[in-house]
Amino acid sequence: MRHTLKSLYAFISLLLLSVVATSQHTMEINAQLIPDERAIHLNHTITITNTSSDAWNDVYLTDWAHSFSSKTTPLAKRFSESFDKKFHLAPDSDRGFTKMTSIAGQGTILQYTRPQKHPDIVKVLLHEPLLPGASVRMTLDYTVVLPDVKFTDYGITKNGDYNLRYWFVTPAVYNNGWEYYSNKNLNDRYFPQTDIRLQFSIPRGYQLVTDLEQNDISSSHIQGERLTVLTGKSRTDAKIFLLKNSNYEEVQTDYVTIVSNLHDYRIPSPLRALISDRIAGHLHKNLGQYPFDKILVTDLDYKEQPVYGLNQLPSFISPFPDGFQYEIKLLKTTINNYVNNTLLVNPRTDRWLIDGIKVYMLQNYMDTYYPDLKVVGSLKKYWLVRQFYASELEFNDQFNILSTHISRLNLDQPLDTPYDELIKYNKNIGTSYKSGVGLNYLNDYIGDNKLDGIIKNFYQKYKSLPLRSSQFEKEVNAQINKDVDWFFKDYITSNKRLDYALKNSKVKGDSIYVDVKKKERRSSPISIYSFKNDSLTSKRWVSGTQKVETLAYSKEEADRFVLNYENIIPENNLRNNYEKPNAFLSVDKPVQLKFLQDFENPAKNQLFVMPVAQFNIYDGFIPGVKLYNKTLLTKALNFKIEPQIGLKSKKLIGSASISYRHDYQNQGLYALRYGISGNRFSYAPDLLFTRVTPFVNMSFRTSNLRSNKRQSASARFVSVQRQEDPLVALPTPNYDVLNLRYTRSNPGIIHTLNVTGDLQFAKNFGKVSGNIFYRRLFLNNRQLNVRLFGGVFTYNNTQADGNFFSFALDRPTDYLFDYNYYGRSEDSGLFSQQIIIAEGGFKSQLDDVAPVFANDWMFTANASTTLWKYFYAYGDVGVVKNKKANGRLVYDSGIQVSLLDDYFELYFPLYSNLGWEVGQPNYDQKIRFQLQISFDTVIRLFSRKWY
């Protein structure tokens, strides 16, 4: 009886969903393209049906074309958060907007407003409440001025083509309240199912590409134009491309017509058709019938969500089978659009399921048609490539590796995190891969590939119906008899790490006992495999609900144990998954020495060797080798040894370090790192320095991982020993400094604010210093940079050392050897003109007219502002105070050329305490340069957009 009632309830629920779906909205649009005005004029009739049980006093519309209207919209702010200046610096003519003329309905002109924080949303005030089941017909008259494609790839191209998406107004979704949000360049507009009829008048000479049905093409009443009538039933998106020369082709498969401009013309047309048919057939078999006749697959779709990996290599060095790169691009993009257009969840707040199904289908396809393909493809045939663990990885292993990468960085976010709160890496890679890997994990736990059937039934049942991901949980629970709360209540909603270890194996009589220890807080099942003479003998599942679980095996069936042997489960650490009873010296994994960096091989203790090179003018070119343990995935313990030789100095130099990092999830203190480092290089001709530094560093951040706000507190003990020139004695060749530092930073392209405080204590001096840096990019594109520095000696008995430990006005002596000086002891020549913006931060060298060091205190201010593009006017002012002397006012000014802010800049002095510097002798020697380019710098410039 209970089963009958449950089935009846499910049937009634599905029937109600179907009724709601058929009571959808309709839109009739008359649109005219006006190329001279970069605009489209629309007369737009929307019929909105109240499918809820609430009366509506207003209706919300989505007008994402207006998100380009100013530099302060949520879209503009999103660009700046991503360190992308192009929208802010673009001329107004390149940005678009919507000019709303009128909205009429209910027999009158309706009033409308735009919510304060959502300028691309329109709130329409109804003249009379709209009751449940009733409809309102509204007619909108408006003009959309289109943006340049350089911002989002949609808009007007350089050659006058039009890529149209989100270009007309649509109803928002009502689900126990209006669900609306602004455009943030996430391509995630929530558009309720709507029947669309669009009459589009366009100039002759354009070809129109879309997946809507083109029912009629005729002459327009406007001379020189033609009228195209487009229709679509139950649509949630409507992309249209107006092209002077179309490169799209249609491939009619047995299941759906694929309209695509993803081309590789080296692949014969019959083979492209075969690939298209295979992809469509795979999706039809594993999901179900696509409800529309055509599916549009574009290069812009693929650019938005590519398959990250070696398949992105240029085609001329592709290690994959002929046509594979074309196939994987077409596959990934077709899957994305197949699912996006049919599973109707809120893509901003509830998208983990559709992203997971996409990756799960992609992995399923690869297992079906390329089961033996390695991530390095055919490169494995080369001996050198086979030396890398990467050559052993299956193509699908990359999904687990790339999702684990972000967990190792302590930047993992729960799968139910709103889409606009994800950091770029998680938005583009981490979350979708983690979702797909999670479904694969769930499938392995359920067994017998039952999840394949569950997903297919779910798709067929709910396609083209409004749904929530929680309904998938109900479907899974209804079809299996295992407890999967660990997946839906923990894996989806938490970023807690998953890590188990094998410990304490013991042989007792004819039995072997091994402990499975839970290392992290997450309680998820883990698989354990037993081997005998390298042959698999069993696979078990451990629930993970206990801190330690002890398993017993017969000696006849096992002599080695491995957790998560097939690497299906997304563990944070795989290195502790191996246990061999009675291993020699308890070493159950051999040491492996490898050339260059590699992926982490959890079955080996890896060491890597890599060539390195540096340069300074005293040692010259500095080749060497680096012995280290860091893999392509971050790990807690890292060490490196870098012996090098200076080809000019003929001296053995180099560096070494070891450090350990503790990560703390979901806390203000997110990382604690400590260790010791040392280095030895030349600081002057034929003179070496040696620095040894034990350190501890604490890093803090806010709970919003997208925020660039960071804080750090560090303590280090710097011990320096310097060789002495027999002809020039050093009063203090060796010294030790305790350095305490606090940094608070919030970088960005619109606002930057960095604050640093520094304390130093040594035998002969103590000093306190701090600086504040502020950068602001105004709406008129003028940039202002201001830096304030202040430093005071608390005690100073270093007079015998001259100014070696003093505050410097324009070129710090760098007695802690922190800065990347190419010639740190130079007082003439090109390398003496290198500047590092620290301490006083002056650009002019005022040695002849003013003190440039301070052994008492110093306060300076540096400022610059935009003149034109990369050219700035700068000015510095300060007071330098030495003992037994009055404070001296110093100043300079000039032109700054900023080719890359803070990293590569040139300074041309104009006027200072020296007078008018341009007319003075040897002006070329007064020009200063800042150059902070290194491999780490490049990585930071790249990673700041992703992490």
XYZ file of C-alpha atoms in Angstrom, residues 255-837:
583
model
C 19.743 11.825 -33.830
C 20.163 15.581 -34.174
C 21.606 18.120 -36.609
C 24.877 19.585 -35.291
C 25.533 23.146 -36.466
C 29.183 23.942 -35.754
C 32.172 26.094 -36.649
C 34.616 23.904 -34.735
C 36.694 22.937 -37.729
C 39.806 21.036 -38.564
C 39.835 21.008 -42.351
C 42.672 18.489 -42.356
C 40.032 16.025 -41.205
C 38.054 14.830 -44.237
C 34.381 15.736 -44.289
C 33.222 12.091 -44.075
C 35.336 11.563 -40.958
C 33.952 14.760 -39.362
C 30.449 13.474 -40.077
C 31.328 10.095 -38.562
C 32.682 11.745 -35.425
C 29.588 13.938 -35.117
C 27.303 10.933 -35.470
C 29.261 8.985 -32.876
C 29.023 11.830 -30.364
C 25.314 12.347 -30.950
C 24.701 8.610 -30.708
C 26.627 8.348 -27.457
C 24.585 11.118 -25.846
C 21.339 9.674 -27.199
C 22.235 6.266 -25.731
C 23.442 7.502 -22.333
C 21.051 10.417 -21.767
C 18.138 10.236 -24.173
C 16.535 12.029 -27.101
C 17.480 15.677 -27.553
C 14.187 17.646 -27.698
C 15.204 20.018 -30.507
C 16.069 19.417 -34.145
C 19.380 21.296 -34.047
C 22.159 21.834 -31.542
C 24.506 24.797 -32.011
C 28.152 24.093 -31.175
C 30.514 27.067 -31.504
C 34.147 27.889 -30.987
C 33.017 30.504 -28.447
C 31.287 27.780 -26.433
C 34.482 25.743 -26.415
C 36.582 28.767 -25.505
C 34.334 29.274 -22.493
C 34.784 25.697 -21.216
C 37.632 23.850 -22.939
C 39.134 20.528 -21.947
C 42.268 21.565 -20.099
C 45.242 19.326 -20.733
C 47.733 18.173 -23.335
C 44.983 18.040 -25.947
C 45.333 21.841 -26.132
C 48.813 21.558 -27.641
C 49.235 22.988 -31.131
C 48.116 20.519 -33.743
C 51.583 20.201 -35.291
C 52.906 18.593 -32.097
C 49.720 16.805 -31.079
C 50.521 13.342 -29.668
C 46.956 12.121 -30.126
C 45.280 10.116 -32.919
C 44.270 11.926 -36.109
C 41.166 13.957 -35.523
C 41.262 13.520 -31.739
C 41.676 17.209 -30.935
C 38.739 18.034 -33.194
C 36.709 15.222 -31.636
C 37.412 16.195 -28.023
C 36.498 19.823 -28.718
C 33.289 18.853 -30.466
C 32.499 16.290 -27.772
C 33.000 18.628 -24.811
C 31.032 21.478 -26.376
C 28.193 19.277 -27.615
C 27.815 17.709 -24.171
C 27.766 21.149 -22.550
C 25.009 22.488 -24.787
C 23.066 19.198 -24.767
C 22.818 19.345 -20.967
C 22.546 23.130 -20.567
C 19.603 23.363 -22.943
C 17.599 20.563 -21.358
C 18.298 20.267 -17.616
C 16.772 23.448 -16.244
C 18.367 24.276 -12.900
C 19.351 27.686 -11.618
C 22.857 27.945 -13.136
C 24.016 30.562 -10.630
C 23.063 28.761 -7.406
C 22.504 25.076 -8.202
C 24.682 23.892 -11.059
C 26.950 21.210 -9.593
C 24.750 18.425 -10.967
C 24.687 19.571 -14.597
C 28.447 20.235 -14.508
C 29.012 16.807 -12.991
C 26.886 15.054 -15.616
C 28.851 16.805 -18.378
C 32.216 15.564 -17.084
C 30.781 12.126 -16.288
C 29.536 11.807 -19.875
C 32.921 12.945 -21.182
C 34.744 10.339 -19.093
C 32.244 7.681 -20.159
C 32.875 8.527 -23.823
C 36.651 8.267 -23.369
C 36.301 4.909 -21.577
C 34.109 3.658 -24.411
C 36.055 4.797 -27.482
C 39.575 5.473 -26.143
C 39.993 3.070 -23.198
C 43.768 2.792 -23.547
C 44.603 6.406 -24.380
C 47.255 7.911 -22.132
C 47.360 11.524 -21.105
C 50.583 11.928 -23.118
C 49.116 10.154 -26.134
C 51.595 8.685 -28.591
C 54.529 10.445 -26.905
C 54.796 7.372 -24.701
C 56.667 5.617 -27.508
C 59.678 7.821 -26.740
C 62.097 6.557 -24.113
C 62.495 9.965 -22.496
C 58.744 10.411 -22.042
C 58.411 6.933 -20.541
C 60.692 8.031 -17.733
C 57.901 10.285 -16.438
C 55.023 9.030 -14.332
C 52.770 11.157 -16.556
C 53.252 8.533 -19.284
C 51.411 5.996 -17.110
C 48.358 8.175 -16.528
C 45.132 7.452 -18.381
C 43.468 10.344 -20.185
C 40.665 10.438 -17.619
C 43.140 10.644 -14.720
C 43.627 14.332 -15.450
C 40.163 15.139 -14.143
C 41.048 13.792 -10.701
C 44.467 15.427 -10.733
C 43.147 18.862 -11.680
C 40.412 18.717 -9.041
C 42.930 17.581 -6.406
C 45.296 20.422 -7.344
C 43.006 23.076 -5.885
C 42.494 21.067 -2.699
C 46.267 20.915 -2.210
C 46.339 24.720 -2.480
C 43.661 24.949 0.250
C 41.380 26.778 -2.186
C 38.734 24.104 -2.610
C 35.131 25.307 -2.437
C 31.969 23.262 -1.792
C 30.148 22.139 -4.920
C 27.003 24.007 -3.880
C 28.868 27.333 -3.741
C 27.081 29.964 -5.879
C 28.719 30.184 -9.281
C 29.650 33.848 -8.947
C 31.501 33.146 -5.674
C 33.906 30.654 -7.205
C 37.494 31.622 -7.903
C 38.366 31.428 -11.596
C 40.127 28.075 -11.350
C 37.145 26.486 -9.652
C 34.708 28.126 -12.068
C 36.585 26.923 -15.141
C 38.061 23.648 -13.933
C 37.943 22.639 -10.285
C 34.227 22.508 -9.488
C 33.030 20.797 -12.665
C 35.863 18.265 -12.545
C 35.241 17.645 -8.849
C 31.542 17.102 -9.620
C 32.301 14.615 -12.399
C 34.918 12.812 -10.325
C 32.398 12.676 -7.463
C 29.772 11.018 -9.655
C 32.399 8.500 -10.777
C 33.241 7.876 -7.111
C 29.545 7.367 -6.341
C 29.219 4.985 -9.274
C 32.186 2.913 -8.063
C 30.684 2.720 -4.562
C 27.214 1.729 -5.804
C 28.726 -0.855 -8.144
C 27.776 -2.479 -11.437
C 27.644 0.921 -13.199
C 24.141 1.414 -11.848
C 24.622 5.164 -11.847
C 24.626 5.166 -15.656
C 21.029 3.990 -15.696
C 20.023 6.343 -12.885
C 21.385 9.366 -14.774
C 19.663 8.330 -17.986
C 16.312 7.804 -16.250
C 16.715 11.113 -14.442
C 17.447 12.943 -17.700
C 14.482 11.434 -19.515
C 12.181 12.177 -16.604
C 13.191 15.787 -15.966
C 14.526 17.166 -19.246
C 12.869 20.445 -20.180
C 11.260 20.665 -16.716
C 12.269 23.107 -13.963
C 14.189 21.143 -11.344
C 16.571 21.306 -8.413
C 19.620 19.115 -7.893
C 17.999 17.752 -4.703
C 15.631 15.798 -6.974
C 18.607 13.798 -8.213
C 19.323 12.718 -4.639
C 15.761 11.401 -4.371
C 16.176 9.459 -7.606
C 19.410 7.832 -6.406
C 17.953 6.890 -3.012
C 14.861 5.437 -4.693
C 16.892 3.083 -6.897
C 19.645 1.749 -4.632
C 19.763 0.153 -1.195
C 23.003 1.710 0.033
C 23.453 4.734 2.274
C 24.770 7.582 0.135
C 24.267 10.428 2.592
C 28.044 10.812 2.658
C 27.867 12.011 -0.957
C 24.891 14.384 -0.862
C 25.290 15.648 2.720
C 29.062 15.920 2.802
C 30.837 15.630 -0.548
C 28.535 18.177 -2.201
C 28.155 20.636 0.653
C 31.637 20.633 2.169
C 35.198 21.319 1.148
C 36.584 19.026 3.835
C 39.432 16.932 2.541
C 39.332 13.197 2.096
C 42.448 11.348 3.248
C 42.974 7.839 4.584
C 46.175 6.033 5.459
C 47.251 2.440 5.962
C 49.064 1.851 9.250
C 50.367 -0.795 11.613
C 50.130 -3.958 9.555
C 50.868 -6.991 11.699
C 51.298 -10.673 10.954
C 49.779 -12.964 13.566
C 49.801 -16.656 12.765
C 48.030 -17.206 9.465
C 46.461 -13.725 9.475
C 47.492 -10.222 8.613
C 45.893 -7.235 10.296
C 46.035 -3.747 8.841
C 44.610 -0.453 10.136
C 42.756 1.994 7.918
C 43.121 5.401 9.579
C 41.005 8.423 8.745
C 43.357 11.417 8.539
C 40.774 14.134 7.806
C 37.308 14.946 9.116
C 35.311 13.767 6.104
C 33.490 10.473 6.610
C 33.322 8.881 3.173
C 33.847 5.257 2.161
C 37.253 4.179 0.969
C 38.234 1.120 -1.057
C 41.110 -1.117 0.009
C 42.776 -3.574 -2.352
C 44.866 -6.580 -1.357
C 47.586 -8.110 -3.519
C 49.480 -11.366 -3.449
C 52.648 -11.574 -5.545
C 51.507 -8.404 -7.382
C 48.151 -9.978 -8.323
C 44.914 -8.389 -7.156
C 43.104 -10.709 -4.730
C 40.312 -8.571 -3.229
C 38.606 -5.205 -3.036
C 36.713 -4.079 0.055
C 34.946 -0.930 1.137
C 35.540 0.704 4.511
C 32.744 2.987 5.710
C 34.994 5.761 7.028
C 32.712 6.421 9.990
C 35.417 5.414 12.502
C 38.775 7.004 13.167
C 40.546 3.651 12.785
C 39.177 0.422 11.346
C 41.169 -2.821 11.526
C 40.809 -5.368 8.741
C 41.908 -8.994 8.812
C 43.245 -10.987 5.865
C 44.638 -14.450 5.350
C 48.361 -14.635 4.643
C 47.468 -16.750 1.637
C 45.545 -13.909 -0.006
C 47.650 -10.838 0.760
C 51.194 -9.582 1.131
C 50.575 -5.946 0.189
C 47.713 -3.452 0.612
C 46.741 -0.324 -1.283
C 43.980 2.161 -0.613
C 42.145 3.642 -3.611
C 44.330 1.652 -6.002
C 42.474 2.781 -9.142
C 42.559 6.407 -7.991
C 38.823 6.816 -8.481
C 38.332 8.436 -5.077
C 39.486 12.089 -4.892
C 41.824 11.801 -1.939
C 43.932 14.795 -1.011
C 46.977 12.627 -0.306
C 47.743 9.309 -1.989
C 51.263 8.883 -0.644
C 50.116 7.176 2.575
C 47.942 4.571 0.814
C 50.558 1.807 0.710
C 51.402 -0.789 3.313
C 53.614 -3.838 3.055
C 53.872 -6.035 6.153
C 57.421 -6.712 7.339
C 58.863 -4.170 4.868
C 62.623 -3.649 5.243
C 63.232 -0.684 7.561
C 59.478 0.022 7.255
C 60.093 1.457 3.787
C 57.174 0.216 1.692
C 57.904 2.432 -1.338
C 61.195 2.635 -3.283
C 63.080 5.882 -3.853
C 62.925 7.115 -7.441
C 65.251 9.730 -8.989
C 63.757 11.568 -11.985
C 64.975 14.234 -14.410
C 62.755 17.327 -14.420
C 59.465 17.757 -12.598
C 56.738 15.165 -12.863
C 53.291 14.293 -11.609
C 53.188 12.738 -8.188
C 53.624 8.967 -8.186
C 52.104 7.829 -4.884
C 53.822 4.421 -5.143
C 57.318 5.984 -5.103
C 59.374 8.331 -2.964
C 60.304 10.779 -5.708
C 63.343 13.002 -6.081
C 63.788 15.304 -9.083
C 66.788 16.850 -10.773
C 66.431 19.984 -12.881
C 68.947 22.352 -14.489
C 68.791 25.958 -13.235
C 70.475 29.213 -14.200
C 70.789 32.739 -12.782
C 72.806 35.876 -13.430
C 74.543 38.654 -11.594
C 77.480 40.725 -12.747
C 79.893 39.314 -10.165
C 79.302 35.619 -10.734
C 78.228 36.056 -14.356
C 76.074 33.329 -15.806
C 75.304 30.836 -13.040
C 74.320 27.344 -14.223
C 73.581 24.548 -11.811
C 71.227 21.766 -10.868
C 68.366 21.579 -8.425
C 67.615 18.462 -6.407
C 64.113 18.673 -4.961
C 60.939 16.783 -4.068
C 58.194 19.143 -5.263
C 55.834 17.594 -7.794
C 53.276 19.323 -10.007
C 50.843 18.964 -7.112
C 51.614 20.989 -4.003
C 52.712 19.037 -0.937
C 53.296 19.981 2.691
C 57.010 19.122 2.978
C 59.283 20.685 0.385
C 63.047 20.748 0.138
C 65.554 21.721 -2.514
C 69.318 21.875 -2.916
C 70.746 24.021 -5.721
C 74.518 23.760 -6.217
C 75.647 26.225 -8.877
C 78.867 27.616 -10.274
C 79.605 31.165 -11.334
C 81.249 31.046 -14.744
C 82.805 34.451 -14.125
C 83.729 34.130 -10.453
C 84.676 30.430 -10.787
C 83.133 29.852 -7.366
C 80.782 27.174 -6.060
C 77.618 28.929 -4.962
C 73.923 28.174 -4.700
C 71.095 27.752 -2.224
C 69.140 25.223 -0.199
C 65.901 25.197 1.753
C 63.438 22.986 3.555
C 59.969 23.990 4.707
C 56.729 22.538 5.974
C 53.248 23.950 5.491
C 50.165 23.351 7.639
C 46.834 24.190 5.981
C 43.774 25.211 7.984
C 40.464 24.972 6.175
C 37.714 27.548 6.562
C 39.680 29.661 9.038
C 41.146 33.138 8.988
C 44.592 31.604 9.526
C 44.725 29.411 6.433
C 48.433 28.496 6.298
C 51.348 28.166 8.687
C 54.718 27.647 7.056
C 58.103 27.251 8.705
C 61.548 26.118 7.714
C 65.094 27.207 7.049
C 66.833 28.477 3.926
C 70.333 29.422 2.985
C 72.157 30.853 0.000
C 75.679 31.781 -1.053
C 76.507 34.202 -3.867
C 78.921 37.013 -4.677
C 78.031 40.469 -3.406
C 81.085 42.211 -4.919
C 83.968 41.150 -7.159
C 85.589 37.981 -5.670
C 83.629 38.382 -2.423
C 80.957 35.960 -1.257
C 78.182 36.244 1.253
C 76.422 33.405 3.040
C 72.945 33.849 4.489
C 71.100 31.366 6.698
C 67.486 32.123 7.647
C 65.148 30.077 9.831
C 61.621 31.441 9.465
C 57.963 31.056 10.326
C 55.101 32.639 8.380
C 51.378 32.841 9.110
C 48.963 33.681 6.285
C 45.422 34.969 6.770
C 42.507 35.522 4.390
C 38.793 36.231 4.454
C 36.095 33.586 4.036
C 35.410 34.996 0.540
C 38.052 33.286 -1.567
C 37.409 35.642 -4.470
C 38.586 38.523 -2.321
C 42.182 39.586 -2.886
C 42.532 40.677 0.734
C 45.415 38.925 2.452
C 47.361 39.345 5.679
C 50.581 37.743 6.790
C 52.785 37.841 9.861
C 56.308 36.488 9.759
C 59.345 36.107 11.938
C 62.796 35.221 10.710
C 66.353 35.229 11.981
C 68.773 36.360 9.274
C 72.388 35.377 9.835
C 74.845 36.868 7.301
C 78.538 36.228 6.849
C 80.557 38.184 4.304
C 84.027 37.611 2.956
C 86.286 40.633 3.455
C 88.433 42.408 0.912
C 91.979 42.407 2.375
C 92.382 46.006 1.184
C 89.057 47.291 2.538
C 88.240 46.033 6.010
C 84.571 45.629 6.961
C 83.800 46.814 10.510
C 80.899 44.331 10.755
C 81.394 41.579 8.194
C 79.070 39.211 10.041
C 75.775 40.081 11.684
C 72.489 38.619 12.815
C 69.089 40.314 12.517
C 65.755 39.306 14.011
C 63.089 40.516 11.608
C 59.363 40.688 12.413
C 57.016 41.731 9.629
C 53.297 42.267 9.129
C 51.685 42.753 5.712
C 48.120 43.582 4.768
C 47.374 43.644 1.055
C 44.374 44.114 -1.202
C 45.575 44.336 -4.812
C 43.310 45.144 -7.730
C 43.228 47.167 -10.933
C 40.707 49.714 -9.613
C 41.810 49.877 -5.969
C 45.034 48.642 -4.419
C 45.953 49.123 -0.773
C 49.024 47.495 0.756
C 50.300 48.145 4.278
C 53.545 46.790 5.708
C 55.119 47.090 9.154
C 58.682 45.970 9.839
C 60.747 45.549 13.028
C 64.454 44.706 13.041
C 66.660 43.984 16.040
C 70.412 43.413 15.846
C 73.346 43.769 18.194
C 74.195 47.284 17.030
C 70.863 48.648 15.845
C 67.102 48.451 16.101
C 64.685 50.004 13.652
C 60.969 50.364 13.034
C 59.597 51.093 9.586
C 56.406 50.904 7.619
C 54.952 51.848 4.277
C 51.522 52.300 2.762
C 50.839 51.978 -0.948
C 47.559 53.068 -2.539
C 46.553 52.883 -6.204
C 43.276 54.120 -7.684
C 42.048 53.955 -11.263
C 39.340 56.587 -11.710
C 36.357 56.479 -14.044
C 38.106 58.919 -16.410
C 40.955 56.353 -16.710
C 43.382 58.498 -14.743
C 45.464 56.471 -12.333
C 46.853 57.784 -9.051
C 49.622 55.997 -7.130
C 50.639 57.113 -3.649
C 53.256 55.533 -1.409
C 54.211 56.655 2.110
C 57.296 55.419 3.956
C 58.540 56.081 7.446
C 61.480 54.580 9.309
C 63.064 55.299 12.706
C 66.083 53.844 14.475
C 65.305 52.900 18.074
C 69.039 52.556 18.713
C 71.990 52.782 16.359
C 75.630 52.042 17.040
C 76.657 51.380 13.446
C 78.601 54.536 12.713
C 81.721 52.494 11.973
C 79.824 50.741 9.171
C 79.022 53.987 7.417
C 75.579 53.834 5.874
C 75.440 50.067 5.337
C 72.568 49.661 7.845
C 70.987 53.088 7.257
C 67.692 53.912 5.586
C 68.291 54.677 1.907
C 66.625 57.379 -0.134
C 66.938 55.823 -3.616
C 68.912 52.543 -3.458
C 68.739 50.383 -0.305
C 71.945 48.577 0.588
C 69.901 45.406 1.118
C 71.988 44.059 3.978
C 69.362 41.293 4.429
C 69.913 40.230 0.804
C 66.184 40.212 -0.012
C 66.178 42.124 -3.285
C 66.977 40.925 -6.768
C 69.860 43.291 -7.501
C 71.808 42.402 -10.609
C 74.760 44.443 -9.328
C 74.203 45.225 -5.671
C 77.582 46.854 -4.982
C 77.739 48.986 -8.133
C 77.939 52.755 -7.796
C 78.356 53.470 -11.529
C 77.319 51.937 -14.824
C 74.039 50.477 -15.993
C 73.436 48.185 -13.010
C 73.835 51.065 -10.581
C 70.750 52.565 -12.250
C 68.548 49.662 -11.241
C 65.943 50.789 -8.739
C 63.846 48.775 -6.357
C 60.967 50.740 -4.865
